[in-house]
Structure formats: structure tokens, C-alpha cells
Short mmCIF file of C-alpha atoms in Angstrom, two decimals:
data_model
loop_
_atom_site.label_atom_id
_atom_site.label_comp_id
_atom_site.label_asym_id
_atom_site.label_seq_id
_atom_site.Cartn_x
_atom_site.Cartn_y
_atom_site.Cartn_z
CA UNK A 1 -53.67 153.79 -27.13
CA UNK A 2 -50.71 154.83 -28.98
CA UNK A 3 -48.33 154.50 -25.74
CA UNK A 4 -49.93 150.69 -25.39
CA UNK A 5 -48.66 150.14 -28.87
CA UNK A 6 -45.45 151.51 -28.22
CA UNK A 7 -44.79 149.07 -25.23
CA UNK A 8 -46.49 145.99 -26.67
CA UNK A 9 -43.32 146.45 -29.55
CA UNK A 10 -40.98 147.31 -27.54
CA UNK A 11 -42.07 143.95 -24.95
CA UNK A 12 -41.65 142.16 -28.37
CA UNK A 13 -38.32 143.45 -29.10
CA UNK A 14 -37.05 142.02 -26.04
CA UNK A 15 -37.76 138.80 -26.53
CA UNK A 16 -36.41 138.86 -29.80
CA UNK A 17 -33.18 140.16 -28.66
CA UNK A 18 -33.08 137.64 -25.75
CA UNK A 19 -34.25 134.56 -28.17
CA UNK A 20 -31.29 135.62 -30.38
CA UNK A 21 -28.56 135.84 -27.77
CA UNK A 22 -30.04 132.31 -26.55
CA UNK A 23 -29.62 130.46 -30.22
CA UNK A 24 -25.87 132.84 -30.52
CA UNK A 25 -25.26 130.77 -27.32
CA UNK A 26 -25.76 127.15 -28.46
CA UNK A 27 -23.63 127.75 -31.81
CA UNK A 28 -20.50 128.36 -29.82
CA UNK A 29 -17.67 131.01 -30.04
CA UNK A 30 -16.22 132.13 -33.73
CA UNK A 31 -12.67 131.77 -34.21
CA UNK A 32 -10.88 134.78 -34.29
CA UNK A 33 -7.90 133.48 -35.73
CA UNK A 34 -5.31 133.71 -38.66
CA UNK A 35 -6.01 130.13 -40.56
CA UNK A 36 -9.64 129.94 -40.76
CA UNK A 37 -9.78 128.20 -43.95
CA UNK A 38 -8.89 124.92 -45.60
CA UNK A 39 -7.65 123.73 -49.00
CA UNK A 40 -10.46 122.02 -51.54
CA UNK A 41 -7.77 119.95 -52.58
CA UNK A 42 -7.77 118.51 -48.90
CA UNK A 43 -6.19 114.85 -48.11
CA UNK A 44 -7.89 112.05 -47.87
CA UNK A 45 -7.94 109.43 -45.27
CA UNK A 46 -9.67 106.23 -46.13
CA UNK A 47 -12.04 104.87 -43.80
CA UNK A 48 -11.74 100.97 -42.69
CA UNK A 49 -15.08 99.69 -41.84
CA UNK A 50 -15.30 98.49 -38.01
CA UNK A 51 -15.40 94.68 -37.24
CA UNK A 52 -17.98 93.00 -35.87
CA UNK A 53 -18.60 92.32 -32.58
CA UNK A 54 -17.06 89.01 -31.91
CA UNK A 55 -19.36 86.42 -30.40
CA UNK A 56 -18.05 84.91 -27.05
CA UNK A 57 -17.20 81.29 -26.71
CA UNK A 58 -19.92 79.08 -25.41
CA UNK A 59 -19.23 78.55 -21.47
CA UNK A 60 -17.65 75.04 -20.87
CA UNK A 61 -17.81 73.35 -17.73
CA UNK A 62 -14.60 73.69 -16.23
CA UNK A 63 -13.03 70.01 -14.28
CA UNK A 64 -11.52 71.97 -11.72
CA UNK A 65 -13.08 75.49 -9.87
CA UNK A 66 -10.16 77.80 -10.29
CA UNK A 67 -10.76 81.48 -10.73
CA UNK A 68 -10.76 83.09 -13.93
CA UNK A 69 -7.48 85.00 -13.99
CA UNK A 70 -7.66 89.14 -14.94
CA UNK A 71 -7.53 90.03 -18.61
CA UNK A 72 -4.36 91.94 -19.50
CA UNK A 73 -4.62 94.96 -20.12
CA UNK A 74 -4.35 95.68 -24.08
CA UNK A 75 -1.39 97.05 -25.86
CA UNK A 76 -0.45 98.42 -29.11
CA UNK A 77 1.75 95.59 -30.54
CA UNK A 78 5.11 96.49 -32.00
CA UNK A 79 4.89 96.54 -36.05
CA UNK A 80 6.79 93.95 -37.63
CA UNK A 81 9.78 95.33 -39.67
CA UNK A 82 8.08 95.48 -43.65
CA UNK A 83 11.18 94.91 -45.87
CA UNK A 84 10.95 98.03 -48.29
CA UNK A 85 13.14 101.26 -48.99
CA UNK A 86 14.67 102.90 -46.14
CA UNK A 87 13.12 106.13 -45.26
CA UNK A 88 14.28 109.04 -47.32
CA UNK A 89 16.48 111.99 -46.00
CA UNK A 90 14.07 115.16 -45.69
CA UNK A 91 16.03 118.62 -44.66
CA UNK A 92 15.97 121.88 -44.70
CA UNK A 93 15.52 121.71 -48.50
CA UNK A 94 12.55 119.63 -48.95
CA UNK A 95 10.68 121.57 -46.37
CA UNK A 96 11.11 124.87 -48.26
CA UNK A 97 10.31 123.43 -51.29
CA UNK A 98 6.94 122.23 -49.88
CA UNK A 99 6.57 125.24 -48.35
CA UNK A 100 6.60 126.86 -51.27
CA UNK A 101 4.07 124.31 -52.79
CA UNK A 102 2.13 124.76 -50.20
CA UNK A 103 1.82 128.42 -50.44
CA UNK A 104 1.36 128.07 -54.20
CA UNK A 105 -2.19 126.74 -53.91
CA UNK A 106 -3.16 123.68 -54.68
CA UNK A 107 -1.24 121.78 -57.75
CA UNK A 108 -0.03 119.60 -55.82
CA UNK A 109 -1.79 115.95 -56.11
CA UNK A 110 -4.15 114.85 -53.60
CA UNK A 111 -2.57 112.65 -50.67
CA UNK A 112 -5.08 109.90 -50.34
CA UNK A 113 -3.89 107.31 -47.42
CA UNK A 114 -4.93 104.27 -45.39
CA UNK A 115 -3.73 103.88 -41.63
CA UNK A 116 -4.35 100.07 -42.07
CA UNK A 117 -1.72 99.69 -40.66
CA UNK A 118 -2.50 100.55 -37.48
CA UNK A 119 -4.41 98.17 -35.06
CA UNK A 120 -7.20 100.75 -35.34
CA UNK A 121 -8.45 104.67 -36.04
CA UNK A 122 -7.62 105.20 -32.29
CA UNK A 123 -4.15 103.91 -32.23
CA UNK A 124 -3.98 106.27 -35.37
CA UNK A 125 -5.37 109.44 -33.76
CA UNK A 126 -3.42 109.20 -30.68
CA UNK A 127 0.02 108.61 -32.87
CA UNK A 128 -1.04 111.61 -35.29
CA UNK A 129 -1.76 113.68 -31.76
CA UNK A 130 1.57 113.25 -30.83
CA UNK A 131 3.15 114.56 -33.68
CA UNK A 132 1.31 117.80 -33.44
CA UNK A 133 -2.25 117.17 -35.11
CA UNK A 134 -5.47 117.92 -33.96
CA UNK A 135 -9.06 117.43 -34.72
CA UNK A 136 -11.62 120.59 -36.14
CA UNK A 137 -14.88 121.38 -37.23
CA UNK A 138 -15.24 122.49 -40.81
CA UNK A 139 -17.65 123.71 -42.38
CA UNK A 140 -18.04 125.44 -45.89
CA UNK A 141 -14.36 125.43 -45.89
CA UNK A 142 -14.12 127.85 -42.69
CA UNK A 143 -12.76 126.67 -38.82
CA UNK A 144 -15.47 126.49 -36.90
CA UNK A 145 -14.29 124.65 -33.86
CA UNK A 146 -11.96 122.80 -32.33
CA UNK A 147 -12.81 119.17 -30.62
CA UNK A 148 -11.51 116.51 -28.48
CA UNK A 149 -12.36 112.75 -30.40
CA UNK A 150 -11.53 111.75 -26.50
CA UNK A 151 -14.26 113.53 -24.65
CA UNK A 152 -16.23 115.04 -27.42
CA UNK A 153 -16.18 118.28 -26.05
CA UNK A 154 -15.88 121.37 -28.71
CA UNK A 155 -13.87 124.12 -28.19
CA UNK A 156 -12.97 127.79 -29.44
CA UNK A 157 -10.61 126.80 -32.52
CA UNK A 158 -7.28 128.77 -32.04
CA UNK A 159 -5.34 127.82 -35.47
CA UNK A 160 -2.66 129.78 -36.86
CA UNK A 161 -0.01 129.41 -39.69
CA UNK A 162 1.37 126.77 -38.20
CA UNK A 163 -0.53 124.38 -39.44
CA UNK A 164 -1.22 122.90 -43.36
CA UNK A 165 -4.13 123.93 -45.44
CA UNK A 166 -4.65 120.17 -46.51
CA UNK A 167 -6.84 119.04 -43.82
CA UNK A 168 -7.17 115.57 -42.99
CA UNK A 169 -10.43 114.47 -44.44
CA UNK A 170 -12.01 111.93 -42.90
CA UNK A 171 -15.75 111.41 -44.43
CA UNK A 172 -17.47 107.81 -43.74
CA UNK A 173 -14.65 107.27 -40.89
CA UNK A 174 -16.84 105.05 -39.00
CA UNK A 175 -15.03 105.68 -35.59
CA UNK A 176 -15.94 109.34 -36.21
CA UNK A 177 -19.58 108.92 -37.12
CA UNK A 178 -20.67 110.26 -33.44
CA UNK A 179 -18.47 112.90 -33.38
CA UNK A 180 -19.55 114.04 -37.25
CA UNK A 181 -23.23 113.63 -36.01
CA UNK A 182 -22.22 115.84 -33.40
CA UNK A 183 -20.77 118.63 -35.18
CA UNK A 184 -23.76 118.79 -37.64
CA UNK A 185 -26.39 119.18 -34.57
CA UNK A 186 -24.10 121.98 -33.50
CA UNK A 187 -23.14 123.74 -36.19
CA UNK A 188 -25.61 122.93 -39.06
CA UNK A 189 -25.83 120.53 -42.19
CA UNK A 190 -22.49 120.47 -43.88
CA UNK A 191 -20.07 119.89 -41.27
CA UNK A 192 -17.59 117.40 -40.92
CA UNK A 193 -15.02 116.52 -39.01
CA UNK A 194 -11.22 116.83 -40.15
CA UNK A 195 -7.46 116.68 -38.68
CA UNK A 196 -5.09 119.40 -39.24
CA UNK A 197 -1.66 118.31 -39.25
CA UNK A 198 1.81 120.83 -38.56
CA UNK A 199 3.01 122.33 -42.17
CA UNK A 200 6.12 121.43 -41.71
CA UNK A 201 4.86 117.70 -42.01
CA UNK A 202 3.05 118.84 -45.22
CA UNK A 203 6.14 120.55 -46.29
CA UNK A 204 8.01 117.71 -45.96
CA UNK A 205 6.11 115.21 -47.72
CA UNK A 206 5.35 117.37 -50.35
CA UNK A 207 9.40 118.36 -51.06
CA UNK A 208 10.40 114.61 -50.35
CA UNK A 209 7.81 113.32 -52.97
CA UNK A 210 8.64 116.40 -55.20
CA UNK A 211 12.26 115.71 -55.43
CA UNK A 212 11.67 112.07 -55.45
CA UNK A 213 9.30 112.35 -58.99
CA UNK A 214 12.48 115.23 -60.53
CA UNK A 215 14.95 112.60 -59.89
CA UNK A 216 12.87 110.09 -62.61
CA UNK A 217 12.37 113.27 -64.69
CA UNK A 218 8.78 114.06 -63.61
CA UNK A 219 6.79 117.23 -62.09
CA UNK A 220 4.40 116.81 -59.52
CA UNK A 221 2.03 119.04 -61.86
CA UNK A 222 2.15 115.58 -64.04
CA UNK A 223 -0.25 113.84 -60.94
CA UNK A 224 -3.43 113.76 -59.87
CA UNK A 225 -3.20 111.60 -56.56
CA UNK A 226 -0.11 110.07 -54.15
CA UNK A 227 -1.78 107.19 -53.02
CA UNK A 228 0.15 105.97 -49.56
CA UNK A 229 -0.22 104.21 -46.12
CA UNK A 230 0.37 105.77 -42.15
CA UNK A 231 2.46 103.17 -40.69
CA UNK A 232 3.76 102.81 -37.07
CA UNK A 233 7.16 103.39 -37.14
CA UNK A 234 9.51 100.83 -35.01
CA UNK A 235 9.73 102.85 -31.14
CA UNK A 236 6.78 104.98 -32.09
CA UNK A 237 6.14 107.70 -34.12
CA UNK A 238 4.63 107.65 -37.43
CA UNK A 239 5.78 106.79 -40.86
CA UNK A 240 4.15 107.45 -44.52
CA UNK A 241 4.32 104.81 -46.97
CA UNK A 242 3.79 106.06 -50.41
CA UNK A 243 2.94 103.02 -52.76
CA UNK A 244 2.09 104.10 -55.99
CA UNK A 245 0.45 107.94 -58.06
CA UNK A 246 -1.92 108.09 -60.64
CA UNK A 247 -0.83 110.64 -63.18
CA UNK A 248 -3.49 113.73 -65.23
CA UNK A 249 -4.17 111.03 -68.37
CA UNK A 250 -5.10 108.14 -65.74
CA UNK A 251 -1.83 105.96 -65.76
CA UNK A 252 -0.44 104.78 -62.86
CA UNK A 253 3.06 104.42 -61.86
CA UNK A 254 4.31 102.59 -58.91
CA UNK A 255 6.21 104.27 -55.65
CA UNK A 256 8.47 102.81 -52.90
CA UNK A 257 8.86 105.53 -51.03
CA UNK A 258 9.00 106.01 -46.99
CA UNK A 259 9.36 108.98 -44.91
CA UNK A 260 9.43 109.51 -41.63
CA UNK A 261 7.22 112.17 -39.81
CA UNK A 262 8.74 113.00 -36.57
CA UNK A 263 11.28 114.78 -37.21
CA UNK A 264 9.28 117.35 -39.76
CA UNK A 265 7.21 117.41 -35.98
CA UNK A 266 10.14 118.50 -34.20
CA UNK A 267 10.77 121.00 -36.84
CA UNK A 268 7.55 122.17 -36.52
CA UNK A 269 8.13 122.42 -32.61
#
């Protein structure tokens, strides 16, 4: 009697071993890596709602039977030059001075950005992807995954230093809604999807718009929020448009600065 006992718990045991290594399965892999968390200060990208479906012409009757010739094949049009400051100079010395804001936690104001600019999230992805980001799972602050907004595939999240604390937030992105849906089937409630971006882009920004608010005799402690726009830059590449900050007592003050992000992307390289 006893020994049936014994192997009726022990047949249980099994089972419970094997359901666990089955669920441990469907989560995915940890990731072992260095940067597994993000800043709560994170920045924000503002979603742009997606258009309508247009509705297609009513069919006329065409006078004469020729063929319908192919579509061509869509391109990103070349921005038109917006007349504004010329991009600012950002060296060696604005990228250690990020750096170093960077590494001091989070006092520095919250970047929150539009890429209205672009003809849509897409265009914006791929020109962020080419400067070094890339798209992650996050959840409860921590790394959980990598993924691919192309494919939709997740994969093991090898981040390092390399990369800025002030993740790309991207809540109520509407181009991202399957991918967020996605990530919260895998990975549980709480999950969202978010681009990290090289730190030496951070840096940058953060030293250009730091020295930029000294030389009017202000701190960047004095701000809440950099409010800004992605841009295409003429050739390619990607541009930040800073338009105006919001200060700690609620005041705003306007901006005209510009900066160019590829070459903090080469640095980074």
C-alpha cells in the first residue's frame, strides 16, 4: 500500500516537472545581459492615429480599351528644405556632458517627440534602424526580449551599455498595436513595446540641449519636458527638431533648435 503511494506521488511529480518545463518554454529565454533595465523617466514618442482607408474611385467607362498601366512602386519622397536654424555643432564635449547626465539618473526633462514628419511610423522605424536602434520588450522596467516590428518574431534580448536608458516609449502607437498585443500574450499583462536608441545619440541631445539652455542662463534641472519633432534629414538620416520646453512652474519657453543624429550614430559605431 505504502509503495503504491509512493509511486502514485512520484507519477505526479513528473508531470509537474514536465508541465513546468512546457509553460518555461512558451515564455522564451531571459536575458543574460548587462542593461536589463530602463529609465522611468523614459521618452516619449507620440502616436499619429492611422488614416482611413481611402475609398476607390467609382469605375468609369473608359472610350478607348487600353491596359491599365503598373502602379509605381512607392517611395519615400525627399523632405522639403523647412527654413529654420541650422543644425547645431555636437562634439566630443556635448557627448560627455550627456554622458554624464545620463549616468546621473534621471533630472534630465522628458524628450517627448512627434515623427510627423515622416510619411509614416514605418518610414520612421526603418530611419531610426539605421542609426543603430532597435525594438524590445519591456516589462516592469526589465528587458525581456528583443523583436523584429518586420516579421514579428521575438528574440533573446542581447543589450549592453551601449545603448540609452531612455527607451523609446511608444504606448497607443497604432502601427504597433499587433506587435504590443503580441508581447502581452507572451510575456504577461504589462508589457509594451519600446525602441532603444545608441547612448551616444542620447548623449548628444542631452549635451547639445544642455549647453544650448546655459548659453540663455538656464539649467536643464529648471525643465520638465523638451518637446521636439524626428525629421528626415535632406540624403537620409534623421534629424531632431526641438520646438519649444515647458519649465518645473508650468511656463513654456520656445526652442529653435536642430541636431543632427548621424553622426552621434557613427560615434556610437
Amino acid at each position: 500500500m505504502r509503495r503504491r503511494a509512493w509511486l502514485v506521488w512520484l507519477s505526479r511529480g513528473v508531470v509537474a516537472l514536465w508541465i513546468g518545463a512546457y509553460l518555461a518554454s512558451q515564455v522564451g529565454p531571459a536575458a543574460p545581459v548587462e542593461a536589463t533595465e530602463v529609465a522611468e523617466s523614459a521618452a516619449r514618442v507620440q502616436p499619429r492615429p492611422l488614416e482611413p482607408p481611402r475609398r476607390p474611385p467609382e469605375p468609369r467607362e473608359a472610350k478607348t480599351a487600353k491596359p491599365a498601366a503598373p502602379p509605381e512602386p512607392s517611395a519615400e519622397p525627399e523632405p522639403t528644405p523647412e527654413p529654420g536654424p541650422k543644425p547645431a555643432r555636437l562634439g566630443a564635449a556635448e557627448v560627455e556632458e550627456g554622458d554624464r547626465i545620463l549616468a546621473g539618473g534621471g533630472d534630465f526633462p522628458v524628450l517627448s517627440c512627434t515623427y510627423e514628419d515622416f510619411p509614416s511610423f514605418d518610414h520612421y522605424a526603418r530611419a531610426m534602424a539605421a542609426l543603430g536602434a532597435r525594438f524590445v520588450v519591456v516589462r516592469q522596467r526589465r528587458i525581456v526580449a528583443a523583436i523584429d516590428p518586420a516579421s514579428g518574431r521575438f528574440e533573446e534580448a542581447r543589450v549592453d551599455a551601449g545603448f540609452s536608458p531612455r527607451a523609446r516609449d511608444y504606448t497607443g502607437e497604432p502601427a504597433l498595436a499587433p506587435l504590443a498585443r503580441a508581447a502581452r500574450e507572451r510575456f504577461g499583462g504589462g508589457a509594451v513595446v519600446m525602441m532603444l536608441v545608441p547612448r551616444t545619440i542620447d548623449a548628444g541631445l542631452f549635451g547639445g540641449i544642455s549647453r544650448a539652455l546655459a548659453g540663455r542662463g538656464e539649467a536643464h534641472q529648471a525643465y520638465r519636458e523638451i518637446r521636439g519633432r524626428y525629421q528626415r534629414a535632406p540624403g537620409g538620416g534623421v534629424r531632431l527638431r526641438v520646438d519649444r520646453g515647458t519649465r518645473l512652474d508650468g511656463s513654456e519657453v520656445e526652442m529653435d533648435l536642430l541636431f543632427e543624429l548621424a553622426g552621434l550614430a557613427d560615434r556610437s559605431a
